[in-house]
Coordinates of C-alpha atoms in Angstrom, one line a residue:
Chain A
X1 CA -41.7 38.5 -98.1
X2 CA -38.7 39.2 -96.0
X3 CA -39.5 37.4 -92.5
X4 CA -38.1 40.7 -90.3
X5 CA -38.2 38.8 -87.2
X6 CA -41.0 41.0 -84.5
X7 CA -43.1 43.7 -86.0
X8 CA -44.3 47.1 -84.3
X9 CA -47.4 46.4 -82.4
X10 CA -50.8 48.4 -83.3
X11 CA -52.2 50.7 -81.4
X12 CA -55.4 48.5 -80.1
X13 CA -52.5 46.1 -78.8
X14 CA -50.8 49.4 -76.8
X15 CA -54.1 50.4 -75.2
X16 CA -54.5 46.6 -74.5
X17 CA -51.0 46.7 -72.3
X18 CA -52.2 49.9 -71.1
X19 CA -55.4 49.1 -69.9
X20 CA -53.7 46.1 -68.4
X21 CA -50.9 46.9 -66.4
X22 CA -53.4 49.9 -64.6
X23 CA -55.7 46.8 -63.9
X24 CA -52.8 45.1 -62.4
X25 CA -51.9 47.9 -60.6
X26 CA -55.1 48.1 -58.9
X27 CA -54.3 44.7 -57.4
X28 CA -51.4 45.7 -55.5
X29 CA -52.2 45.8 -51.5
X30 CA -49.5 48.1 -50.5
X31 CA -49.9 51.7 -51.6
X32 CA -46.9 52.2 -52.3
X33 CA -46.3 50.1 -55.1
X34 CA -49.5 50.5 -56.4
X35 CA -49.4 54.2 -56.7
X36 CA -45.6 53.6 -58.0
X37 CA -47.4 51.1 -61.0
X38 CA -49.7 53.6 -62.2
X39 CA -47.5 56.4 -62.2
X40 CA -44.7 54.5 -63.6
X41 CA -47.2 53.1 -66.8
X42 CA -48.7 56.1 -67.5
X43 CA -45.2 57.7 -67.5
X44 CA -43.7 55.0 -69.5
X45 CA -46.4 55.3 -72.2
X46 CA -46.2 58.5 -72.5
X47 CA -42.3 59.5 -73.0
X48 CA -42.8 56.1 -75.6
X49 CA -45.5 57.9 -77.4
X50 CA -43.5 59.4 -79.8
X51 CA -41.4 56.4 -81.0
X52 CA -41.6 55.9 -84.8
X53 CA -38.8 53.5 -85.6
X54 CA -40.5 50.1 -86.0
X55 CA -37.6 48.0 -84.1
X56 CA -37.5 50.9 -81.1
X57 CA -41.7 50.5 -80.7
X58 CA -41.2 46.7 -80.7
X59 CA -38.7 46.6 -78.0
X60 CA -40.8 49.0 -76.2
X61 CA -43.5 46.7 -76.2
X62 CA -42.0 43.8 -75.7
X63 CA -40.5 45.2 -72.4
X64 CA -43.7 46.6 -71.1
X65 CA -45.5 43.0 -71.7
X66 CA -42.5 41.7 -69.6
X67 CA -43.0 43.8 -67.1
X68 CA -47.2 43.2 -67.1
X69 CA -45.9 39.4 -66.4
X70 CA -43.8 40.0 -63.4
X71 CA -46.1 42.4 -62.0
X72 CA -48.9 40.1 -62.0
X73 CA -46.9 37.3 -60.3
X74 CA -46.0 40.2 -57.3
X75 CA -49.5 41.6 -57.3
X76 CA -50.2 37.9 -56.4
X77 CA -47.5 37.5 -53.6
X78 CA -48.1 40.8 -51.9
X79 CA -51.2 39.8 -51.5
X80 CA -50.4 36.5 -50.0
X81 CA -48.3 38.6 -47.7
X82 CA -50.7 41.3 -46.6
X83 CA -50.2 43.0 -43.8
X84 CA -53.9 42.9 -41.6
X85 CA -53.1 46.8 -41.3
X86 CA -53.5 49.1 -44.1
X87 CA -51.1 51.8 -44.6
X88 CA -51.9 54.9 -43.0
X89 CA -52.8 56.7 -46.7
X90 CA -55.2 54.0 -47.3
X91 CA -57.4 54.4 -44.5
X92 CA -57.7 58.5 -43.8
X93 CA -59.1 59.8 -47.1
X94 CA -57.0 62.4 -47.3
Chain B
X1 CA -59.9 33.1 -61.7
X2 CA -57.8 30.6 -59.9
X3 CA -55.5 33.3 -58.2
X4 CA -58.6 34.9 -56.6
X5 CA -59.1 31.8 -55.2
X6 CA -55.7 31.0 -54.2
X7 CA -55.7 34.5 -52.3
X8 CA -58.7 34.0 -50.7
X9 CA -57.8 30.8 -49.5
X10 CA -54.7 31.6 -47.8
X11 CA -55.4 35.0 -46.5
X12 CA -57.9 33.5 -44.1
X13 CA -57.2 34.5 -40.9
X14 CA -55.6 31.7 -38.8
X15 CA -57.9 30.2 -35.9
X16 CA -55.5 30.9 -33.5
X17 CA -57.8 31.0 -30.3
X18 CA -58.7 27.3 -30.6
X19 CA -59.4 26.1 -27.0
X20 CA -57.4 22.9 -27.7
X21 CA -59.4 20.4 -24.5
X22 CA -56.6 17.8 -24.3
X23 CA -53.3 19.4 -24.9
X24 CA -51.4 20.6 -21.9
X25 CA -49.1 23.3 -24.3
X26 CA -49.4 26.7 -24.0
X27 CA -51.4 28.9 -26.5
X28 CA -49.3 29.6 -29.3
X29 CA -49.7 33.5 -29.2
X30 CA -50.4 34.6 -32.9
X31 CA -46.9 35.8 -34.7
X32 CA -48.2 39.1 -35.4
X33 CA -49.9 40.0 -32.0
X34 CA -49.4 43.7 -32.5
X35 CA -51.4 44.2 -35.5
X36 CA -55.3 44.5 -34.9
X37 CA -57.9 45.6 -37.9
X38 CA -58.6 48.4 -35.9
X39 CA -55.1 49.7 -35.6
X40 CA -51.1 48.8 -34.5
X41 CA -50.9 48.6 -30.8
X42 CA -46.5 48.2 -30.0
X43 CA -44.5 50.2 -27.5
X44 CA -47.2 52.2 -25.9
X45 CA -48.3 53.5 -29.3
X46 CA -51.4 53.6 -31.4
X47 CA -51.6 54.4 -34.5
X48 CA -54.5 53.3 -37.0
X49 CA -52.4 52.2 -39.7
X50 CA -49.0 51.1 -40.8
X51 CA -46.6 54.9 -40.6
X52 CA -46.3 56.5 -44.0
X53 CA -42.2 55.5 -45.1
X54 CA -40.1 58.5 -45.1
X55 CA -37.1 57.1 -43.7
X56 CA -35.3 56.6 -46.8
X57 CA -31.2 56.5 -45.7
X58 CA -32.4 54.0 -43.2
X59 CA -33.2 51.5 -45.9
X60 CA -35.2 51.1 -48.8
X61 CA -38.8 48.4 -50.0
X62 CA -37.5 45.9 -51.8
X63 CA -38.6 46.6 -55.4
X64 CA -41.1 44.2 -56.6
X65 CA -39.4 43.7 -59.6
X66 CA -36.0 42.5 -57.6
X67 CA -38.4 40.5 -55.7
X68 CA -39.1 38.8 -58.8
X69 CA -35.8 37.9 -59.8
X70 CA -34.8 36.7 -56.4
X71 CA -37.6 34.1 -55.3
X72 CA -36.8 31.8 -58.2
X73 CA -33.4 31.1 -56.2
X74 CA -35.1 30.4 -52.6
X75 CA -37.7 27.7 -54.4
X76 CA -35.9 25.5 -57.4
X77 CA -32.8 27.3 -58.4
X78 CA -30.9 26.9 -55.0
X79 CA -27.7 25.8 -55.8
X80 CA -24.7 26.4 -54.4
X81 CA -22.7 28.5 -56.9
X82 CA -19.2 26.7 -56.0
X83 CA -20.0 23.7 -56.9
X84 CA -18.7 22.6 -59.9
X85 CA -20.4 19.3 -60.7
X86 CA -24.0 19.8 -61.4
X87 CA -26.8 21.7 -62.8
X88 CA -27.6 23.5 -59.6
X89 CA -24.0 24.8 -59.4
X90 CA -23.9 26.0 -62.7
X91 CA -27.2 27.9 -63.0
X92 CA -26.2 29.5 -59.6
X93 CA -23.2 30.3 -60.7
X94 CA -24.2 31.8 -63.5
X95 CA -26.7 34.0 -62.1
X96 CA -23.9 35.3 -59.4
X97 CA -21.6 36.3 -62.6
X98 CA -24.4 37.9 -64.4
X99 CA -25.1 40.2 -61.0
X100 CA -21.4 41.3 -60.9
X101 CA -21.6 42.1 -64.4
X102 CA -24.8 44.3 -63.5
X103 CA -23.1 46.0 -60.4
X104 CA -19.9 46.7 -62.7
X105 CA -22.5 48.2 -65.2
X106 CA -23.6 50.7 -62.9
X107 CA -20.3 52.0 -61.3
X108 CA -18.2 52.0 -64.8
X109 CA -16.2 48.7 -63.5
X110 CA -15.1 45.5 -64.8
X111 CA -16.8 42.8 -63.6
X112 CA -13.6 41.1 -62.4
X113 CA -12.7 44.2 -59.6
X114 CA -16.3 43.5 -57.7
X115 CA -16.3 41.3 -54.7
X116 CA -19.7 40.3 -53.2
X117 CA -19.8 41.1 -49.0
X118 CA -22.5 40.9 -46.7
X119 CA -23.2 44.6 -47.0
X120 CA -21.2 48.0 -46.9
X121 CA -20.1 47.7 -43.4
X122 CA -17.5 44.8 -44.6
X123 CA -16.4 46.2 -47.2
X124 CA -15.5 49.3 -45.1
X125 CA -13.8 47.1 -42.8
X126 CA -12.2 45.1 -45.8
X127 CA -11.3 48.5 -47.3
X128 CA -10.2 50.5 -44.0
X129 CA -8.3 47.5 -41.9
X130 CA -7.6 44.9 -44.9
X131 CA -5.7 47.7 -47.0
X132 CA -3.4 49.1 -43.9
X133 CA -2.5 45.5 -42.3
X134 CA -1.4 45.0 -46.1
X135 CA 0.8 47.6 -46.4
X136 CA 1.6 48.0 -42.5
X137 CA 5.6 48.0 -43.0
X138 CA 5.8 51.3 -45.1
X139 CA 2.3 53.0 -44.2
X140 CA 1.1 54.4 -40.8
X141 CA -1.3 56.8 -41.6
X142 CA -5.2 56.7 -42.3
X143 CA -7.1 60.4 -43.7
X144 CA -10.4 60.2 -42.8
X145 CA -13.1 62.9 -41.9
X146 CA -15.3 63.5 -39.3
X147 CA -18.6 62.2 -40.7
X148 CA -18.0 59.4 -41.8
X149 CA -19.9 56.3 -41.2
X150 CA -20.1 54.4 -37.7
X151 CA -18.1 51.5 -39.3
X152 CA -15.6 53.6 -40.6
X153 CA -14.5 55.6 -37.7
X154 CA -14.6 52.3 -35.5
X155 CA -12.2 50.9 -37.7
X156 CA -10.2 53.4 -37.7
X157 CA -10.0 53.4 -33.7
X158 CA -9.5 49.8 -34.0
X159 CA -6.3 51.1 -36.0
X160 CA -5.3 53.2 -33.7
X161 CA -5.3 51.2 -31.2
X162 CA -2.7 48.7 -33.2
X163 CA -0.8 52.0 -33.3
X164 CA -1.6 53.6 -36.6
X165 CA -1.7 57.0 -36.7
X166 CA -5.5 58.6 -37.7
X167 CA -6.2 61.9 -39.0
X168 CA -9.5 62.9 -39.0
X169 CA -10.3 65.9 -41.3
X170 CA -13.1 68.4 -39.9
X171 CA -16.1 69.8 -42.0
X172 CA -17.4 72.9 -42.5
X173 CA -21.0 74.1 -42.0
X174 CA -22.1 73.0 -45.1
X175 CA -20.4 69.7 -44.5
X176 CA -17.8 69.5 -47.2
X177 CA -14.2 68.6 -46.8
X178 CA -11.6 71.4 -47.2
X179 CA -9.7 70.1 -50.0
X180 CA -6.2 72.5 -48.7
X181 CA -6.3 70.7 -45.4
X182 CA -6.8 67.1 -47.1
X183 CA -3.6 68.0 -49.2
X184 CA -1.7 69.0 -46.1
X185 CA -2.7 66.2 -44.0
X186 CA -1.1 63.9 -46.9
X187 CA 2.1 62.4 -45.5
X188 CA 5.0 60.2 -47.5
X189 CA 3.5 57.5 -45.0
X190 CA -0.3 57.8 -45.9
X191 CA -1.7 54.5 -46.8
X192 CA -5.5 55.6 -47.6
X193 CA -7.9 58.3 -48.0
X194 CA -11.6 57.3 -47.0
X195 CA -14.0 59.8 -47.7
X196 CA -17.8 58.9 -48.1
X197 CA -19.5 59.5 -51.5
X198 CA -23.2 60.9 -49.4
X199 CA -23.5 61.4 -46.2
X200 CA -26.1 59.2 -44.8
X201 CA -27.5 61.6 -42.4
X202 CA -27.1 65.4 -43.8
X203 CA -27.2 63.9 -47.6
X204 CA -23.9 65.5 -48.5
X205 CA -22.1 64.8 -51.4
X206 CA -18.5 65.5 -51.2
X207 CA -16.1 66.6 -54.0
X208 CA -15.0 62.9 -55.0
X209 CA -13.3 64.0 -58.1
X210 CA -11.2 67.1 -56.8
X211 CA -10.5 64.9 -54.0
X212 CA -9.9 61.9 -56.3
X213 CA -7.3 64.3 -58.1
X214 CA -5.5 64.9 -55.0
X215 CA -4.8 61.0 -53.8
X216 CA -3.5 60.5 -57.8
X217 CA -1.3 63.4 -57.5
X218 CA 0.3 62.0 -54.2
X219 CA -0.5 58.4 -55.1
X220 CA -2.7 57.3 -52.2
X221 CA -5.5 54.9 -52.8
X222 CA -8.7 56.5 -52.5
X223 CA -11.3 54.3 -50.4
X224 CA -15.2 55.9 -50.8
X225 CA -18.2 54.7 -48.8
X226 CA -20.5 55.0 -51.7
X227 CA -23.6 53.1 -50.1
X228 CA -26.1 56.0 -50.1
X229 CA -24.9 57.1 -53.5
X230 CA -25.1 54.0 -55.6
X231 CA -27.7 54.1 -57.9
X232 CA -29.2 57.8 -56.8
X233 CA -25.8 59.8 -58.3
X234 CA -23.8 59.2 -61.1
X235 CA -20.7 56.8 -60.0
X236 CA -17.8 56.5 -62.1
X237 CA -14.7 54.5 -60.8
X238 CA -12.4 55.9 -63.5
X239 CA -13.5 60.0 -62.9
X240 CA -13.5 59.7 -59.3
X241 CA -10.3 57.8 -59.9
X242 CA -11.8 55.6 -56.5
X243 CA -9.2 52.1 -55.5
X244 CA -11.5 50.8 -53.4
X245 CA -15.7 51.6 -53.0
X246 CA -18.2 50.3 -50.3
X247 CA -21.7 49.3 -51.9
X248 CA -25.1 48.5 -49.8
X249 CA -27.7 46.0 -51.4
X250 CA -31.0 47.7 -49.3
X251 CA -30.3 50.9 -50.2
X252 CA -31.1 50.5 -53.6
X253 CA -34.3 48.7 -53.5
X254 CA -32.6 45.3 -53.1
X255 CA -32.6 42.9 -50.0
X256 CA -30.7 43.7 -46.8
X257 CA -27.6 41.4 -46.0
X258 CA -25.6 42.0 -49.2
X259 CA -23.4 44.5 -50.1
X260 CA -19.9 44.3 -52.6
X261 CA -16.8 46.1 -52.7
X262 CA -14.8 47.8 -55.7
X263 CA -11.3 46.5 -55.9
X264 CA -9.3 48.7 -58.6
X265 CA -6.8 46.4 -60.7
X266 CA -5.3 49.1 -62.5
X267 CA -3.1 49.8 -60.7
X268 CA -3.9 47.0 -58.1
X269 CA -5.0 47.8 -54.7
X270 CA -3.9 44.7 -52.3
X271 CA -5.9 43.8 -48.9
X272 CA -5.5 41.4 -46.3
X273 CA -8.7 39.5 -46.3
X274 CA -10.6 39.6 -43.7
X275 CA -13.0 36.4 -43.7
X276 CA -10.8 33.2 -44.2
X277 CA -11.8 30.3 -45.6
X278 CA -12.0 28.4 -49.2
X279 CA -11.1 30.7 -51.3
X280 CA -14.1 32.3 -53.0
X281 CA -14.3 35.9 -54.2
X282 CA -10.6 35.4 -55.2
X283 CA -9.2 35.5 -51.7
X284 CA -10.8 38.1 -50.6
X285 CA -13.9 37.3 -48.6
X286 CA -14.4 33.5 -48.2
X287 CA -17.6 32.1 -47.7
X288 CA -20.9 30.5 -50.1
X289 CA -21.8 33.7 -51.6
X290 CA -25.7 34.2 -50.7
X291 CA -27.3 33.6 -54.6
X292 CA -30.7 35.2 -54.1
X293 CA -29.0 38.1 -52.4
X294 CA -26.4 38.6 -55.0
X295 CA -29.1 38.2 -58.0
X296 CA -31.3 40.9 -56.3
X297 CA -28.6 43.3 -55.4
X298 CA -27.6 42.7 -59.7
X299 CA -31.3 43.3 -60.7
X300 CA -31.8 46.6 -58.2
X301 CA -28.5 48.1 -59.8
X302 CA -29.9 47.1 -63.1
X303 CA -33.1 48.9 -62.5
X304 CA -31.5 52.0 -60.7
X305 CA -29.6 52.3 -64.1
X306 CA -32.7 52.5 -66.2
X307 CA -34.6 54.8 -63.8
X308 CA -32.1 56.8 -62.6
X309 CA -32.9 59.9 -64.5
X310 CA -36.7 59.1 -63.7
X311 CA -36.6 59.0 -59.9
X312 CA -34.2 62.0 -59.5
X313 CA -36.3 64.5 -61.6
X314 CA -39.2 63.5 -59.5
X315 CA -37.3 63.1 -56.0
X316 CA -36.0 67.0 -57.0
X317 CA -40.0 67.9 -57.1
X318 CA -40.9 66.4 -54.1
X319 CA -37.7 67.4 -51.7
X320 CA -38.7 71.1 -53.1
X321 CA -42.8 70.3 -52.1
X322 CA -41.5 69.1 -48.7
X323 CA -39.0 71.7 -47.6
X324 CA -41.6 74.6 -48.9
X325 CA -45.0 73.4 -47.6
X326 CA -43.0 73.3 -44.2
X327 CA -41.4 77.1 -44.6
X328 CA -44.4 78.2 -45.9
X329 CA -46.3 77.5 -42.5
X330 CA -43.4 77.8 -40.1
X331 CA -40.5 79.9 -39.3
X332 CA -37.0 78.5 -37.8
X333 CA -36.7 76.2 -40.1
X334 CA -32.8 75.1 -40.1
X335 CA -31.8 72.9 -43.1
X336 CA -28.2 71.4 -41.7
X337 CA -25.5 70.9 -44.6
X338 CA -24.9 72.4 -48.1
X339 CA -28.0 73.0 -50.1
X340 CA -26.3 73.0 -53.5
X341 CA -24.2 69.6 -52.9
X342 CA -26.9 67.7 -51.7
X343 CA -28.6 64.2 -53.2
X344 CA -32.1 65.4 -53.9
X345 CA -33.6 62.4 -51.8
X346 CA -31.9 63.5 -48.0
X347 CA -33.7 66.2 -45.9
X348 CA -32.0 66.9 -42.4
X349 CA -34.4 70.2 -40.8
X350 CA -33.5 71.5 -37.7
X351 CA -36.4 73.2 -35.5
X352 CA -36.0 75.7 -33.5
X353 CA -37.5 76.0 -29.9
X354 CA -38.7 72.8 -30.5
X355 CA -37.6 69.5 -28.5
X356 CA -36.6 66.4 -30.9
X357 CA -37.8 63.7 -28.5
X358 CA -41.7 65.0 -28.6
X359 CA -41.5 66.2 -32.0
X360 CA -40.8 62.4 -32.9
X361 CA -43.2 61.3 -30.2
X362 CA -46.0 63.1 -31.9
X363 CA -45.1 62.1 -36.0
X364 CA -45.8 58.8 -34.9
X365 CA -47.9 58.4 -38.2
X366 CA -44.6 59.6 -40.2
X367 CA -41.9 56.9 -40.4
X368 CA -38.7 59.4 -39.8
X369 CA -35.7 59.5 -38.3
X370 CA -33.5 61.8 -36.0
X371 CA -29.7 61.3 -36.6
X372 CA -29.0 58.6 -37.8
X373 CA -30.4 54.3 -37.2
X374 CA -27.3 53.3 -36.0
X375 CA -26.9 55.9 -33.5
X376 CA -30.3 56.3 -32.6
X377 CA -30.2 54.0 -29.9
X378 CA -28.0 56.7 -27.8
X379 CA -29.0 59.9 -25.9
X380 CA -26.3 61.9 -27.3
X381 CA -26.8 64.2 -30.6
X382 CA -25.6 63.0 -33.8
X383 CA -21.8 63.3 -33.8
X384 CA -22.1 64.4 -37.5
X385 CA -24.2 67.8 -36.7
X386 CA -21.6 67.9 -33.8
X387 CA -19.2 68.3 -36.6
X388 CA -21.2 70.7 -38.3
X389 CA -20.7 73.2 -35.7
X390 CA -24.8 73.1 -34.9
X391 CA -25.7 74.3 -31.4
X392 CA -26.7 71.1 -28.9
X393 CA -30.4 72.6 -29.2
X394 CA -30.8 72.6 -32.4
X395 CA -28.9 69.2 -33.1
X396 CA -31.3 67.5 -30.9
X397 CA -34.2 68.8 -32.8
X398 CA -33.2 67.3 -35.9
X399 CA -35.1 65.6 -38.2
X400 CA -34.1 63.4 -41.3
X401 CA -36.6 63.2 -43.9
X402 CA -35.6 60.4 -46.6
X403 CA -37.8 60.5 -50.3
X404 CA -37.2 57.3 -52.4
X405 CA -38.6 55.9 -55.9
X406 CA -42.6 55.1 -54.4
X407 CA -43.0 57.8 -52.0
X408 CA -45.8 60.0 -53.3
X409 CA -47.3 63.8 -53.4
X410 CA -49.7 62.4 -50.9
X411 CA -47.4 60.9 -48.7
X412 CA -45.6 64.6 -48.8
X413 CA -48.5 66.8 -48.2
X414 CA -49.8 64.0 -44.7
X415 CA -45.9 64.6 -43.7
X416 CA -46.0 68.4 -44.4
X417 CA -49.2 68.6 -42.4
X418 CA -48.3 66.2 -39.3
X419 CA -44.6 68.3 -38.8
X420 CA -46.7 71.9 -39.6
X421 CA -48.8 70.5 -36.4
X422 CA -46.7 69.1 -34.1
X423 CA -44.4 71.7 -34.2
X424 CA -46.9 74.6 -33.9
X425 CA -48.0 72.5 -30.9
X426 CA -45.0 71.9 -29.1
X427 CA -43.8 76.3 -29.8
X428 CA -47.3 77.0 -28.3
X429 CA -46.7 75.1 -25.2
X430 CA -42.8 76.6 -25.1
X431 CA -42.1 79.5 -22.8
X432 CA -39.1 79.9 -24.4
X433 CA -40.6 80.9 -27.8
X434 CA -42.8 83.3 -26.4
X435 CA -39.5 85.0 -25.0
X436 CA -38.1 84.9 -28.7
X437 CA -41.7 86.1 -29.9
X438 CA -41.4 89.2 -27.0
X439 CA -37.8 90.1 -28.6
X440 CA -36.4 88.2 -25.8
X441 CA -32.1 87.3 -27.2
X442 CA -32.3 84.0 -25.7
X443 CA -28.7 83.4 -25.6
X444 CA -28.3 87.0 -23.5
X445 CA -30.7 85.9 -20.4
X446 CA -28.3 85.3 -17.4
X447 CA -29.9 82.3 -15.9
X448 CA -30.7 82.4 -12.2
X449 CA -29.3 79.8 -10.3
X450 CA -31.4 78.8 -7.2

């Protein structure tokens, strides 16, 4: 068995990054970057949706679970930071 | 989870108003006395939450993900990247080299021609005064144009007042250069061309290549204020054929107080530096280059290199949402420079019958500008809609709308809405529109004079 080094991930493991980095959106204080994380993953998935070469998909992924890390650790500090007023666009429903 | 918990803990609000019985010092007054939960309370305003961002030009969030890559630096990794003899020197130093190599990345450079500053402004200064007392024997003349940057221009008036000779090139109404004049102007005594990449204010974007062609031609070295362009067009040193190129850390999503400058070494420009010191950046501005700075300005190019393409097609949409959901609802609606050679993210609207100072007093929930931040703290218009050849009424009702990488539809529609309003509030009150509404030619009414 050749050892290839990292392998394509499956698709429950996609949808697990998925799910995760919209949760960790959700975190995010100001609305700026928390609107900016959602789009940004559900963009992301999607143009990498169509990716068949093993290496490319593994690269992908491996990027997006780098990027799940460091926005956990900001989610975290904004929050310590936290301005006691919201944003305008989070306080009129508009 | 332990981060709740963390978050909980230390977002507690402080007991500030602690009656302290036996302490004769004055209350310490909370640090943020303006903000209430109810609202923001500061200059006679009161608004009930933090303005929506659309201020863009002025200067940019920091990205969270440059954010990232810069606190490491501030808590373990704070070495001082000159020095030579430990571990903290090394990994600093390190870091500092790999954000050149990102900067050069994104402008088609060689990470040996960039030189870290303290932000665009020095690097114009380096660029405009460093490169004439350099070659002051044989060169006596400075090309500049009209709008340029508040730096620039006082540079060059610092110049002139050491006796150089300045030429500054005026703009048409769309705010472009004519390129026949710039190759007139060009004398055997011309030491540089400075011509800025985007205009901060109208969001302009010259022809840097034709113009690029030109200074090769006659062999002048090209000096570009690129600030407002890195990272938002696509910058290349060698097709803009540039010697010498201001960049700005916090316009790119990266901290404020750094900035670097392009130094061309083929063929090689020489300056007279203008910090003096030890040595660092080869000579050319001495000083402990800032590490954290650096390593966010490297990781914001970095990013603006991957999502270039991304943010511009979505920047495009939103521009085109703002500047119709305004001319959809109101008329005399003045868009000031070229529409074609524009960066997608810079919207400079003009209103007419309307007066700037209450239109801005009443979007106090939009985050804009009028002109431009450094000269907003005068009364007079902006000297670069002076240039543009717009009338004094309509310059004064100018308005700069900025769209970056996390504004939103939302954020467009709320800004839409609140301009659409105040405006239509301010014309209502105006006798002067109801004379343009009555078929009144404003400009042919002989004023009495009493």
């Amino acid at each position: 068995m050749a050892a290839s080094g990292v392998s394509a991930p499956t698709r429950t493991e996609v949808l697990h990054l998925y799910r995760s980095l919209l949760r960790v959106a959700r975190q995010f204080c100001d609305y700026n970057i928390r609107e900016y994380t959602k789009r940004r993953t559900v963009d992301a998935i999607r143009d990498n949706k169509n990716l068949t070469d093993p290496s490319q998909l593994a690269a992908a992924f491996f990027d997006g679970k780098a990027q799940l890390e460091v926005a956990k650790r900001q989610a975290l500090v904004y929050s310590l930071y936290a301005p006691k007023v919201k944003s305008i666009m989070d306080i009129i429903p508009s | 989870m332990a981060s709740q918990f963390l978050r909980q803990t230390l977002t507690k609000t402080k007991p500030s108003t602690i009656i302290r019985r036996f302490s004769t010092a004055a209350a310490v007054a909370s640090p943020t006395g303006y903000e209430e939960p109810t609202g923001v309370t500061m200059k006679g305003v009161k608004i009930s939450g933090r303005p929506l961002y659309l201020d863009m030009q002025a200067t940019t969030p920091v990205d969270p993900r440059v954010l990232d890559s810069m606190l490491p630096f501030y808590l373990s990794r704070y070495g001082n990247p000159h020095s030579r003899t430990h571990l903290y020197g090394w990994e600093s130093e390190t870091a500092v080299e790999t954000a050149r190599a990102q900067v050069a990345a994104l402008i088609g450079a060689s990470p040996k021609e960039i030189v870290f500053t303290s932000g665009a402004t020095e690097s114009n200064n380096i660029s405009v005064k460093g490169v004439m007392h350099f070659y002051k024997e044989k060169k006596r003349h400075v090309i500049t144009t009209q709008t340029e940057h508040k730096c620039v221009l006082d540079s060059c008036r610092h110049l002139q007042q050491e006796g150089f000779e300045v030429t500054y090139l005026p703009v048409g109404s769309d705010g472009l250069i004519d390129l026949d004049r710039l190759r007139k102007e060009i004398r055997p005594d011309t030491g540089l061309v400075s011509i800025m990449a985007v205009n901060n204010e109208i969001g302009v974007v010259q022809p840097l290549e034709e113009i690029g062609k030109i200074c090769k031609e006659f062999n002048v070295p090209f000096h570009t204020d690129a600030a407002q362009a890195l990272g938002k067009i696509k910058v290349d040193v060698e097709k803009w054929n540039v010697s010498l190129m201001s960049l700005s850390g916090h316009k790119i999503y990266g901290p404020k107080g750094v900035g670097a400058l392009y130094m061309r070494r083929r063929p090689r420009i020489r300056v007279e530096p203008q910090m003096n010191g030890g040595g660092q950046e080869r000579g050319i501005r001495s000083g402990t280059v800032p590490t954290p700075l650096v390593v966010g300005m490297g990781a914001a190019c970095e990013l603006a290199m991957k999502e270039m393409e991304y943010d511009e097609k979505r920047i495009k949409g939103l521009q085109e949402r703002l500047l119709n959901g305004i001319r959809e609802k109101i008329d005399g609606v003045v868009v000031n420079g070229s529409m074609d050679r524009r960066y997608v993210g810079n919207l400079n609207l003009s209103f007419a019958y309307v007066e700037g100072e209450s239109l801005l007093m009443g979007l106090k929930e939009v985050a804009v500008s009028s002109g431009s931040a450094c000269t907003s703290a005068s009364l007079e218009p902006s000297y670069v809609l002076r240039a543009l050849g717009v009338d004094e009424d309509m310059a004064h009702t100018s308005i700069r709308f900025g769209i970056g990488r996390f504004t939103t539809e939302e954020e467009i529609d709320k800004a839409v809405e609140l301009t659409v309003k105040q405006v239509e509030k301010l014309r209502e009150m105006s006798p002067l529109y109801e004379m343009v509404k009555e078929g009144i030619d404003i400009k042919q009414i002989q004023w009495a004079q009493h």
